[in-house]
Tab-separated table of C-alpha atoms and ligand atoms in Angstrom:
chain	number	residue	atom	x	y	z
A	1	MET	CA	0.000	0.000	0.000
A	2	HIS	CA	1.434	3.364	-1.035
A	3	SER	CA	1.200	6.243	1.394
A	4	PRO	CA	1.536	9.953	0.711
A	5	GLN	CA	4.756	11.451	1.980
A	6	THR	CA	4.877	12.721	5.546
A	7	LEU	CA	6.626	15.921	6.592
A	8	GLU	CA	9.569	13.774	7.717
A	9	ASP	CA	9.689	12.203	4.246
A	10	ARG	CA	9.807	15.741	2.850
A	11	ARG	CA	12.763	16.852	4.980
A	12	ASP	CA	15.262	17.119	2.099
A	13	PHE	CA	12.719	18.894	-0.081
A	14	LEU	CA	12.096	21.436	2.679
A	15	ALA	CA	15.815	21.970	3.107
A	16	ARG	CA	16.274	22.726	-0.588
A	17	CYS	CA	13.910	25.731	-0.579
A	18	THR	CA	16.203	28.686	-1.262
A	19	ARG	CA	13.652	31.279	-0.081
A	20	CYS	CA	13.850	32.870	-3.503
A	21	SER	CA	10.141	33.804	-3.494
A	22	GLN	CA	9.659	32.843	-7.141
A	23	CYS	CA	6.623	30.868	-5.941
A	24	LYS	CA	4.824	34.149	-5.258
A	25	PHE	CA	4.743	35.026	-8.961
A	26	ILE	CA	3.728	33.360	-12.172
A	27	ALA	CA	6.368	32.710	-14.787
A	28	MET	CA	6.640	35.479	-17.369
A	29	PRO	CA	3.872	37.756	-16.082
A	30	LYS	CA	2.337	40.153	-18.580
A	31	SER	CA	1.820	42.914	-16.025
A	32	GLN	CA	2.842	43.678	-12.470
A	33	ARG	CA	-0.823	44.054	-11.550
A	34	HIS	CA	-1.553	40.412	-12.328
A	35	ALA	CA	1.852	38.880	-11.624
A	36	SER	CA	0.871	37.160	-8.380
A	37	ALA	CA	0.605	33.385	-8.336
A	38	CYS	CA	-0.561	33.084	-4.753
A	39	PRO	CA	-3.921	34.170	-3.327
A	40	SER	CA	-2.705	33.365	0.168
A	41	ILE	CA	0.135	35.900	0.224
A	42	ASP	CA	-2.075	38.417	-1.564
A	43	TYR	CA	-4.250	38.170	1.524
A	44	GLY	CA	-1.654	37.772	4.290
A	45	GLN	CA	1.021	40.106	2.846
A	46	PHE	CA	3.670	38.263	4.842
A	47	HIS	CA	6.159	35.597	3.709
A	48	ALA	CA	4.673	32.888	5.928
A	49	TYR	CA	1.549	32.958	3.768
A	50	SER	CA	3.446	31.993	0.596
A	51	GLY	CA	4.420	28.505	-0.535
A	52	GLY	CA	8.059	29.069	0.413
A	53	GLY	CA	7.059	30.650	3.732
A	54	GLN	CA	4.977	27.619	4.641
A	55	LEU	CA	7.957	25.384	3.854
A	56	ILE	CA	10.112	27.326	6.329
A	57	MET	CA	7.410	26.950	9.009
A	58	ALA	CA	7.120	23.250	8.196
A	59	TYR	CA	10.889	22.783	8.530
A	60	GLY	CA	10.877	24.560	11.869
A	61	LEU	CA	7.914	22.524	13.076
A	62	LEU	CA	9.586	19.294	12.025
A	63	ASP	CA	12.708	20.025	14.051
A	64	GLY	CA	10.843	21.485	17.020
A	65	ASN	CA	12.298	24.956	16.400
A	66	VAL	CA	8.895	26.489	15.700
A	67	PRO	CA	5.920	25.754	17.972
A	68	HIS	CA	2.333	25.467	16.836
A	69	SER	CA	0.656	28.863	17.013
A	70	ALA	CA	-2.503	30.629	15.951
A	71	GLU	CA	-0.398	32.650	13.497
A	72	MET	CA	0.930	29.519	11.849
A	73	ALA	CA	-2.512	27.916	11.710
A	74	GLY	CA	-3.934	31.107	10.182
A	75	ALA	CA	-1.295	31.253	7.457
A	76	VAL	CA	-1.698	27.576	6.586
A	77	ALA	CA	-5.496	27.868	6.548
A	78	SER	CA	-5.299	30.807	4.098
A	79	CYS	CA	-3.648	28.607	1.469
A	80	THR	CA	-6.128	27.327	-1.103
A	81	MET	CA	-3.874	24.373	-2.003
A	82	CYS	CA	-4.113	25.690	-5.549
A	83	GLY	CA	-0.646	24.509	-6.559
A	84	ASN	CA	0.395	27.627	-8.455
A	85	CYS	CA	3.514	27.943	-6.267
A	86	ASP	CA	4.480	24.426	-7.344
A	87	VAL	CA	4.361	25.387	-11.027
A	88	SER	CA	6.430	28.537	-10.481
A	89	CYS	CA	8.999	26.830	-8.254
A	90	LYS	CA	9.608	24.114	-10.839
A	91	ILE	CA	10.635	26.704	-13.417
A	92	ASN	CA	13.891	27.079	-11.496
A	93	PHE	CA	14.090	24.034	-9.287
A	94	ALA	CA	12.413	21.247	-11.232
A	95	GLU	CA	11.409	18.417	-8.884
A	96	THR	CA	13.896	19.221	-6.132
A	97	VAL	CA	11.547	21.310	-3.937
A	98	GLU	CA	7.975	20.592	-5.119
A	99	PRO	CA	6.295	22.842	-2.540
A	100	LEU	CA	2.769	21.499	-3.002
A	101	ASP	CA	3.670	18.026	-1.751
A	102	SER	CA	5.121	19.602	1.386
A	103	LEU	CA	1.998	21.737	1.838
A	104	TYR	CA	-0.095	18.561	1.824
A	105	ALA	CA	2.289	17.016	4.371
A	106	LEU	CA	2.189	20.164	6.540
A	107	ARG	CA	-1.595	20.052	6.727
A	108	ALA	CA	-1.447	16.352	7.608
A	109	LYS	CA	1.022	17.202	10.386
A	110	LEU	CA	-1.344	19.847	11.778
A	111	VAL	CA	-4.133	17.267	11.813
A	112	SER	CA	-2.013	14.587	13.507
A	113	ASP	CA	-0.803	17.118	16.106
A	114	GLY	CA	-4.389	18.176	16.882
A	115	HIS	CA	-4.162	21.630	15.282
A	116	SER	CA	-6.642	21.314	12.443
A	117	PRO	CA	-8.813	24.476	12.341
A	118	ALA	CA	-12.328	24.123	13.740
A	119	PRO	CA	-14.041	24.739	10.354
A	120	HIS	CA	-11.949	21.929	8.835
A	121	ARG	CA	-12.999	19.589	11.628
A	122	GLU	CA	-16.629	20.530	11.076
A	123	MET	CA	-16.327	19.857	7.345
A	124	MET	CA	-14.844	16.442	8.068
A	125	GLU	CA	-17.594	15.629	10.581
A	126	ALA	CA	-20.181	16.509	7.938
A	127	LEU	CA	-18.346	14.329	5.396
A	128	HIS	CA	-18.501	11.386	7.820
A	129	ARG	CA	-22.138	12.019	8.681
A	130	SER	CA	-23.634	12.686	5.277
A	131	GLY	CA	-20.996	12.198	2.583
A	132	ASN	CA	-20.565	15.908	1.841
A	133	SER	CA	-18.728	18.674	3.681
A	134	ARG	CA	-21.755	20.971	4.016
A	135	GLY	CA	-23.917	18.453	5.825
A	136	HIS	CA	-26.685	18.197	3.236
A	137	PRO	CA	-28.837	15.093	3.852
A	138	ARG	CA	-27.649	12.055	1.939
A	139	THR	CA	-31.273	11.323	1.002
A	140	GLU	CA	-31.257	14.490	-1.142
A	141	ARG	CA	-28.095	13.713	-3.113
A	142	ALA	CA	-29.936	12.374	-6.167
A	143	HIS	CA	-32.826	14.861	-6.310
A	144	TRP	CA	-31.225	16.281	-9.442
A	145	ALA	CA	-32.335	13.107	-11.259
A	146	ASP	CA	-35.967	13.062	-10.086
A	147	GLY	CA	-38.288	12.412	-13.009
A	148	LEU	CA	-35.561	11.781	-15.594
A	149	ALA	CA	-36.912	9.652	-18.400
A	150	PHE	CA	-34.527	6.751	-17.913
A	151	ASP	CA	-33.661	4.356	-15.124
A	152	GLY	CA	-30.413	5.871	-13.943
A	153	THR	CA	-29.023	3.440	-11.388
A	154	GLY	CA	-27.668	-0.059	-11.763
A	155	LYS	CA	-25.174	-1.416	-14.281
A	156	ALA	CA	-24.271	0.442	-17.469
A	157	GLU	CA	-21.303	1.207	-19.693
A	158	THR	CA	-20.998	4.827	-18.561
A	159	LEU	CA	-21.044	5.894	-14.911
A	160	LEU	CA	-21.919	9.522	-14.229
A	161	HIS	CA	-20.229	10.943	-11.151
A	162	ILE	CA	-21.961	14.183	-10.167
A	163	GLY	CA	-19.996	15.433	-7.150
A	164	SER	CA	-21.549	17.067	-4.114
A	165	GLY	CA	-21.134	20.638	-5.399
A	166	LEU	CA	-23.546	20.081	-8.273
A	167	ALA	CA	-25.673	17.371	-6.650
A	168	TYR	CA	-26.763	19.836	-3.954
A	169	GLU	CA	-26.965	22.917	-6.166
A	170	PRO	CA	-30.533	23.102	-7.550
A	171	ALA	CA	-29.602	26.076	-9.749
A	172	GLY	CA	-27.313	23.752	-11.694
A	173	TRP	CA	-29.799	20.920	-12.113
A	174	PRO	CA	-31.604	22.127	-15.261
A	175	ALA	CA	-28.278	22.203	-17.140
A	176	LEU	CA	-27.198	18.874	-15.685
A	177	ARG	CA	-30.510	17.250	-16.609
A	178	ALA	CA	-30.462	18.746	-20.109
A	179	VAL	CA	-26.958	17.397	-20.796
A	180	VAL	CA	-27.882	13.972	-19.422
A	181	ALA	CA	-31.064	13.935	-21.536
A	182	THR	CA	-29.036	14.731	-24.662
A	183	LEU	CA	-26.638	11.896	-23.878
A	184	HIS	CA	-29.660	9.610	-23.496
A	185	ARG	CA	-30.961	10.708	-26.897
A	186	VAL	CA	-27.728	9.680	-28.606
A	187	GLY	CA	-27.894	6.248	-27.027
A	188	ILE	CA	-25.399	6.485	-24.163
A	189	ALA	CA	-26.188	3.777	-21.592
A	190	MET	CA	-25.685	5.577	-18.295
A	191	THR	CA	-25.902	4.936	-14.624
A	192	HIS	CA	-25.162	6.947	-11.502
A	193	LEU	CA	-24.669	6.167	-7.831
A	194	GLY	CA	-27.796	7.939	-6.632
A	195	THR	CA	-27.925	8.799	-2.951
A	196	GLU	CA	-24.975	6.487	-2.298
A	197	GLU	CA	-22.477	8.499	-4.349
A	198	GLY	CA	-19.483	9.081	-2.090
A	199	SER	CA	-16.752	11.683	-1.878
A	200	SER	CA	-13.619	11.381	-4.004
A	201	GLY	CA	-11.475	11.979	-0.913
A	202	GLY	CA	-9.912	15.060	-2.527
A	203	LEU	CA	-11.252	17.548	0.007
A	204	ALA	CA	-10.211	15.367	2.958
A	205	PHE	CA	-6.701	15.191	1.481
A	206	ASP	CA	-6.579	18.970	0.978
A	207	LEU	CA	-7.518	19.448	4.632
A	208	GLY	CA	-4.798	17.048	5.797
A	209	TYR	CA	-7.033	14.100	6.722
A	210	VAL	CA	-4.968	11.485	4.933
A	211	ASP	CA	-6.463	8.273	6.354
A	212	GLU	CA	-9.998	9.533	5.756
A	213	ALA	CA	-9.065	10.494	2.197
A	214	ARG	CA	-7.772	6.983	1.529
A	215	THR	CA	-10.934	5.376	2.918
A	216	LEU	CA	-13.225	7.643	0.887
A	217	ALA	CA	-11.223	7.000	-2.281
A	218	GLN	CA	-11.349	3.229	-1.748
A	219	GLU	CA	-15.099	3.295	-1.121
A	220	LEU	CA	-15.843	5.313	-4.255
A	221	ILE	CA	-13.626	3.085	-6.398
A	222	GLU	CA	-15.456	-0.017	-5.115
A	223	GLN	CA	-18.824	1.636	-5.806
A	224	ALA	CA	-17.745	2.462	-9.357
A	225	GLN	CA	-16.392	-1.011	-10.055
A	226	GLN	CA	-19.655	-2.613	-8.896
A	227	THR	CA	-21.530	-0.814	-11.696
A	228	GLY	CA	-19.516	-2.661	-14.348
A	229	ALA	CA	-18.921	0.647	-16.128
A	230	GLY	CA	-16.097	0.992	-18.625
A	231	THR	CA	-16.072	4.789	-18.432
A	232	LEU	CA	-16.541	7.122	-15.480
A	233	VAL	CA	-17.547	10.663	-16.391
A	234	THR	CA	-17.343	13.203	-13.610
A	235	PHE	CA	-19.019	16.611	-13.579
A	236	SER	CA	-16.731	17.666	-10.726
A	237	ALA	CA	-13.398	19.403	-11.330
A	238	ALA	CA	-12.346	18.615	-7.761
A	239	ALA	CA	-13.144	14.923	-8.207
A	240	LEU	CA	-11.181	14.745	-11.461
A	241	SER	CA	-8.200	16.188	-9.641
A	242	ALA	CA	-8.570	13.595	-6.885
A	243	PHE	CA	-8.911	10.714	-9.360
A	244	ARG	CA	-5.864	11.705	-11.409
A	245	SER	CA	-3.546	13.245	-8.854
A	246	ILE	CA	-4.525	12.208	-5.297
A	247	HIS	CA	-5.611	8.581	-5.655
A	248	PRO	CA	-2.249	7.549	-7.178
A	249	ARG	CA	-0.538	8.810	-4.020
A	250	PHE	CA	-2.330	5.948	-2.248
A	251	GLY	CA	-1.598	3.501	-5.069
A	252	LEU	CA	-5.327	3.551	-5.873
A	253	SER	CA	-7.010	3.704	-9.254
A	254	PHE	CA	-10.269	2.807	-10.967
A	255	GLY	CA	-8.404	0.011	-12.770
A	256	SER	CA	-9.772	-0.603	-16.242
A	257	ILE	CA	-12.403	2.146	-15.903
A	258	ARG	CA	-11.512	5.134	-18.065
A	259	VAL	CA	-11.920	8.416	-16.149
A	260	LEU	CA	-12.953	11.600	-17.952
A	261	HIS	CA	-14.258	15.020	-17.065
A	262	ILE	CA	-17.638	15.801	-18.635
A	263	THR	CA	-15.996	18.355	-20.955
A	264	GLU	CA	-13.510	15.747	-22.188
A	265	TYR	CA	-16.308	13.237	-22.710
A	266	LEU	CA	-18.586	15.647	-24.574
A	267	TRP	CA	-15.765	16.880	-26.797
A	268	GLU	CA	-14.935	13.266	-27.615
A	269	LEU	CA	-18.569	12.665	-28.661
A	270	VAL	CA	-18.517	15.837	-30.784
A	271	GLN	CA	-15.352	14.665	-32.511
A	272	GLN	CA	-16.941	11.244	-33.095
A	273	GLY	CA	-19.850	12.969	-34.824
A	274	ARG	CA	-22.419	11.875	-32.241
A	275	LEU	CA	-23.066	15.327	-30.793
A	276	SER	CA	-23.019	18.766	-32.345
A	277	LEU	CA	-23.039	22.257	-30.874
A	278	ALA	CA	-25.181	25.132	-32.045
A	279	PRO	CA	-23.870	28.703	-31.927
A	280	LEU	CA	-25.126	30.654	-28.932
A	281	PRO	CA	-26.551	33.968	-30.234
A	282	ASP	CA	-26.142	35.714	-26.855
A	283	LEU	CA	-22.382	35.202	-26.960
A	284	GLN	CA	-21.730	36.120	-30.589
A	285	GLY	CA	-19.420	39.094	-31.049
A	286	ARG	CA	-18.693	39.305	-27.321
A	287	PRO	CA	-15.196	38.281	-26.199
A	288	VAL	CA	-15.357	35.577	-23.548
A	289	ALA	CA	-12.642	34.675	-21.051
A	290	TYR	CA	-12.239	31.149	-19.732
A	291	HIS	CA	-11.196	30.613	-16.097
A	292	ASP	CA	-8.936	27.582	-15.672
A	293	SER	CA	-10.037	26.050	-12.398
A	294	CYS	CA	-7.000	24.890	-10.382
A	295	LYS	CA	-8.580	21.482	-9.837
A	296	LEU	CA	-9.559	20.968	-13.464
A	297	GLY	CA	-6.310	22.432	-14.782
A	298	ARG	CA	-2.898	21.946	-13.216
A	299	LEU	CA	-4.160	19.785	-10.340
A	300	SER	CA	-5.728	17.199	-12.641
A	301	GLU	CA	-2.412	16.458	-14.298
A	302	PRO	CA	-1.980	12.690	-13.939
A	303	ARG	CA	0.482	11.589	-11.326
A	304	GLY	CA	2.384	8.339	-11.008
A	305	THR	CA	2.683	6.446	-7.765
A	306	GLN	CA	6.413	7.062	-7.379
A	307	ASP	CA	7.132	10.663	-8.205
A	308	SER	CA	10.233	12.452	-7.054
A	309	GLY	CA	12.248	9.867	-5.278
A	310	LEU	CA	15.474	11.844	-5.138
A	311	ASP	CA	18.372	9.454	-4.909
A	312	ASN	CA	20.823	10.343	-7.676
A	313	GLN	CA	23.653	12.795	-7.201
A	314	MET	CA	24.416	15.275	-9.962
A	315	SER	CA	27.080	17.883	-9.233
A	316	GLY	CA	26.269	17.517	-5.556
A	317	ILE	CA	22.527	18.034	-6.048
A	318	LEU	CA	20.067	15.233	-5.503
A	319	VAL	CA	17.989	14.604	-8.619
A	320	SER	CA	15.270	12.069	-9.261
A	321	ARG	CA	15.942	8.585	-10.489
A	322	THR	CA	14.600	8.143	-13.977
A	323	PRO	CA	11.981	7.792	-15.191
A	324	SER	CA	10.204	10.269	-12.950
A	325	ALA	CA	7.586	12.536	-14.368
A	326	LEU	CA	8.236	16.204	-13.855
A	327	ARG	CA	4.768	17.615	-13.442
A	328	PHE	CA	4.602	21.226	-14.484
A	329	GLY	CA	0.800	21.200	-14.461
A	330	ASN	CA	0.596	21.296	-18.253
A	331	GLY	CA	-1.127	17.911	-18.456
A	332	GLY	CA	-4.415	19.044	-16.914
A	333	CYS	CA	-7.791	19.417	-18.579
A	334	TYR	CA	-7.371	22.640	-20.545
A	335	GLU	CA	-8.292	22.044	-24.143
A	336	ALA	CA	-11.665	20.264	-24.011
A	337	PRO	CA	-13.499	23.208	-22.368
A	338	ARG	CA	-11.896	25.654	-24.812
A	339	ALA	CA	-12.699	23.418	-27.799
A	340	LEU	CA	-16.346	23.183	-26.731
A	341	LEU	CA	-16.574	26.956	-26.355
A	342	ARG	CA	-15.029	27.551	-29.781
A	343	ALA	CA	-17.431	25.003	-31.287
A	344	MET	CA	-20.281	27.148	-29.902
A	345	GLY	CA	-18.895	30.066	-31.906
A	346	VAL	CA	-17.409	31.783	-28.865
A	347	GLU	CA	-14.575	34.277	-29.351
A	348	LEU	CA	-12.154	33.266	-26.602
A	349	VAL	CA	-9.613	35.586	-25.025
A	350	GLU	CA	-6.945	34.376	-22.601
A	351	LEU	CA	-6.582	36.091	-19.256
A	352	GLU	CA	-3.077	37.141	-18.195
A	353	ARG	CA	-2.902	34.114	-15.906
A	354	HIS	CA	-4.111	31.030	-17.701
A	355	HIS	CA	-3.504	27.309	-18.148
A	356	ALA	CA	-0.930	26.039	-15.590
A	357	SER	CA	-0.432	29.574	-14.195
A	358	SER	CA	-4.134	30.316	-13.720
A	359	TYR	CA	-4.976	32.304	-10.580
A	360	CYS	CA	-7.164	30.537	-8.019
A	361	CYS	CA	-10.699	31.858	-7.436
A	362	GLY	CA	-10.143	31.422	-3.687
A	363	ALA	CA	-12.863	28.895	-2.928
A	364	CYS	CA	-10.903	25.684	-2.455
A	365	GLY	CA	-8.701	24.117	0.206
A	366	GLY	CA	-11.201	24.966	2.953
A	367	VAL	CA	-10.339	28.685	2.667
A	368	LYS	CA	-13.867	29.823	1.916
A	369	GLU	CA	-15.079	28.142	5.102
A	370	THR	CA	-12.095	29.111	7.296
A	371	VAL	CA	-10.795	32.485	6.080
A	372	PRO	CA	-13.691	33.843	3.994
A	373	GLU	CA	-12.089	37.276	3.591
A	374	ALA	CA	-9.086	35.613	1.893
A	375	ALA	CA	-11.422	33.700	-0.430
A	376	ALA	CA	-13.288	36.900	-1.269
A	377	LEU	CA	-10.076	38.805	-2.032
A	378	ALA	CA	-8.900	36.071	-4.413
A	379	ALA	CA	-12.214	36.223	-6.289
A	380	ARG	CA	-12.007	40.005	-6.567
A	381	ASN	CA	-8.426	39.746	-7.839
A	382	ARG	CA	-9.468	37.242	-10.484
A	383	LEU	CA	-12.446	39.337	-11.549
A	384	ALA	CA	-10.212	42.438	-11.793
A	385	GLU	CA	-8.120	40.488	-14.270
A	386	VAL	CA	-11.229	39.933	-16.394
A	387	GLN	CA	-12.070	43.638	-16.198
A	388	ASP	CA	-8.558	44.435	-17.421
A	389	SER	CA	-9.094	42.180	-20.465
A	390	THR	CA	-11.369	42.763	-23.441
A	391	ALA	CA	-13.873	40.252	-22.051
A	392	SER	CA	-16.879	40.989	-19.884
A	393	ILE	CA	-18.050	37.376	-19.710
A	394	LEU	CA	-16.171	34.764	-17.684
A	395	VAL	CA	-16.855	31.056	-18.137
A	396	SER	CA	-15.807	28.335	-15.734
A	397	ALA	CA	-16.197	24.569	-15.987
A	398	CYS	CA	-16.039	24.140	-12.190
A	399	THR	CA	-19.215	24.478	-10.136
A	400	GLY	CA	-17.294	25.748	-7.106
A	401	CYS	CA	-15.394	28.430	-9.057
A	402	THR	CA	-18.534	29.564	-10.872
A	403	SER	CA	-20.621	30.040	-7.755
A	404	HIS	CA	-17.803	31.668	-5.757
A	405	LEU	CA	-16.839	34.090	-8.532
A	406	ALA	CA	-20.514	34.875	-9.200
A	407	GLU	CA	-20.925	35.932	-5.560
A	408	HIS	CA	-18.326	38.658	-6.108
A	409	ALA	CA	-18.839	39.521	-9.779
A	410	GLY	CA	-21.304	42.389	-9.389
A	411	SER	CA	-22.444	43.870	-12.690
A	412	ALA	CA	-19.008	44.335	-14.281
A	413	VAL	CA	-18.421	40.687	-15.124
A	414	GLN	CA	-21.059	38.228	-16.261
A	415	MET	CA	-20.293	34.801	-14.805
A	416	GLN	CA	-21.343	31.761	-16.852
A	417	ASP	CA	-21.116	28.081	-16.070
A	418	LEU	CA	-19.892	26.041	-19.037
A	419	LEU	CA	-22.404	23.286	-18.309
A	420	GLY	CA	-25.222	25.826	-18.623
A	421	LEU	CA	-23.941	26.937	-22.027
A	422	LEU	CA	-23.551	23.344	-23.162
A	423	ALA	CA	-27.094	22.566	-22.077
A	424	GLN	CA	-28.304	25.246	-24.504
A	425	ALA	CA	-26.026	24.327	-27.395
A	426	LEU	CA	-25.665	20.540	-27.343
A	427	ARG	CA	-27.795	18.396	-29.611
A	428	PRO	CA	-27.563	15.013	-31.244
A	429	ALA	CA	-25.607	15.219	-34.494
A	430	PRO	CA	-28.060	15.629	-37.412
A	431	ALA	CA	-27.623	12.042	-38.594
A	432	LEU	CA	-28.571	10.761	-35.132
A	433	ALA	CA	-31.405	13.147	-34.331
A	434	GLY	CA	-34.704	11.282	-34.306
B	1	LIG	S1	9.281	27.037	-2.672
B	1	LIG	FE1	10.597	27.141	-4.481
B	1	LIG	S2	10.139	29.112	-5.458
B	1	LIG	FE2	9.341	29.219	-3.333
B	1	LIG	S3	10.984	30.141	-2.123
B	1	LIG	FE3	11.268	27.900	-2.018
B	1	LIG	S4	12.684	27.406	-3.712
B	1	LIG	FE4	11.904	29.489	-4.094
B	2	LIG	S1	-0.932	26.410	-2.952
B	2	LIG	FE1	-1.693	28.343	-3.844
B	2	LIG	S2	-2.405	29.570	-2.102
B	2	LIG	FE2	-1.097	27.929	-1.279
B	2	LIG	S3	0.933	28.824	-1.108
B	2	LIG	FE3	0.832	27.797	-3.108
B	2	LIG	S4	0.167	29.397	-4.572
B	2	LIG	FE4	-0.247	30.150	-2.474
């Protein structure tokens, strides 16, 4: 059984942080105004809030030179676990520091030492009690599917994984139901896990609850395998990230089940000629920006089970044994959402921070629940970036990003969920339409 690295396992990585602060900025920024990589330091304005600053605290904690404190807990809790520091650090230091892995280990250390913030503990209690961190009743998890014209549970070739964000968000259900109905019309045999759908374990891992994350991941994998599905399609950016990047840290996988995000799956069906997309008149002639969700983008880059074992010496520096993937975050889900938007006739513009360097909306990593003012500032920073572009419409393919950014968008930026646009534009390809 593989286990994620502990802070002790990360000792050499912590020691190699040069305190250069490159992790505070994206590579090759286009402007000083939008050069920041890190929503946490934008909020805390003190080194301890950055990726590198957290590594110094972690090193001190490990050796007993730094005690637990409210200040440390506050800085750690302000980190969205967005991974942008990891991308920037690797520009100079490749796999020799990898701050994100140490941030995961630091949070796990806080949990094991009894210093997990109260909101994190409450989220975990809700996860135990009802399978979602907000404590919604499990009996309501499948209300989105009420009245759908097909029997949705049981065995089928394609398993739909909804994720708690969308499953408990009634505003998103019409789009979800419309997309599912279109898939039904083109003959996709689908099933879903109904009220029994479990958590991916990704949130538990982000919060430092490693054992709980492993258990949740194992349970969901067993549930999926019992359906006999050959393909799992998730509507959740956070779940995709867990499936591709967190589960391998435990040596876990869905085995022969292919795992896709809904945007990847729909784009595949469009390319196969089974689905087509109609132009959306409301968006014609209006530049649209696409927000790369951290979870859907850099954090869904696939990860192997043995990354970054540093045991070779090169000019006195430890480097990884080969082959070891160097994950810059470029292998995430970036192109399918953009391809779908272009196929709807949308004129896409890139924000200053995009793809692997995208700026976090602020909602993830438990920050929205623990340090809401930090989450709000990140959203405002991201929306300011849109206002500084030629776009006034921002599209996200992540339910959490969409709802968090929409809370702060005001009238200057129109927030759109990609699933909602797809629900309007998707139709069976003409040859298949009955
Ligand atoms: S984590 Fe990396 S980029 Fe940040 S200060 Fe340390 S070495 Fe520099
Ligand atoms: S994971 Fe994100 S919020 Fe946390 S230190 Fe790194 S860049 Fe900042």
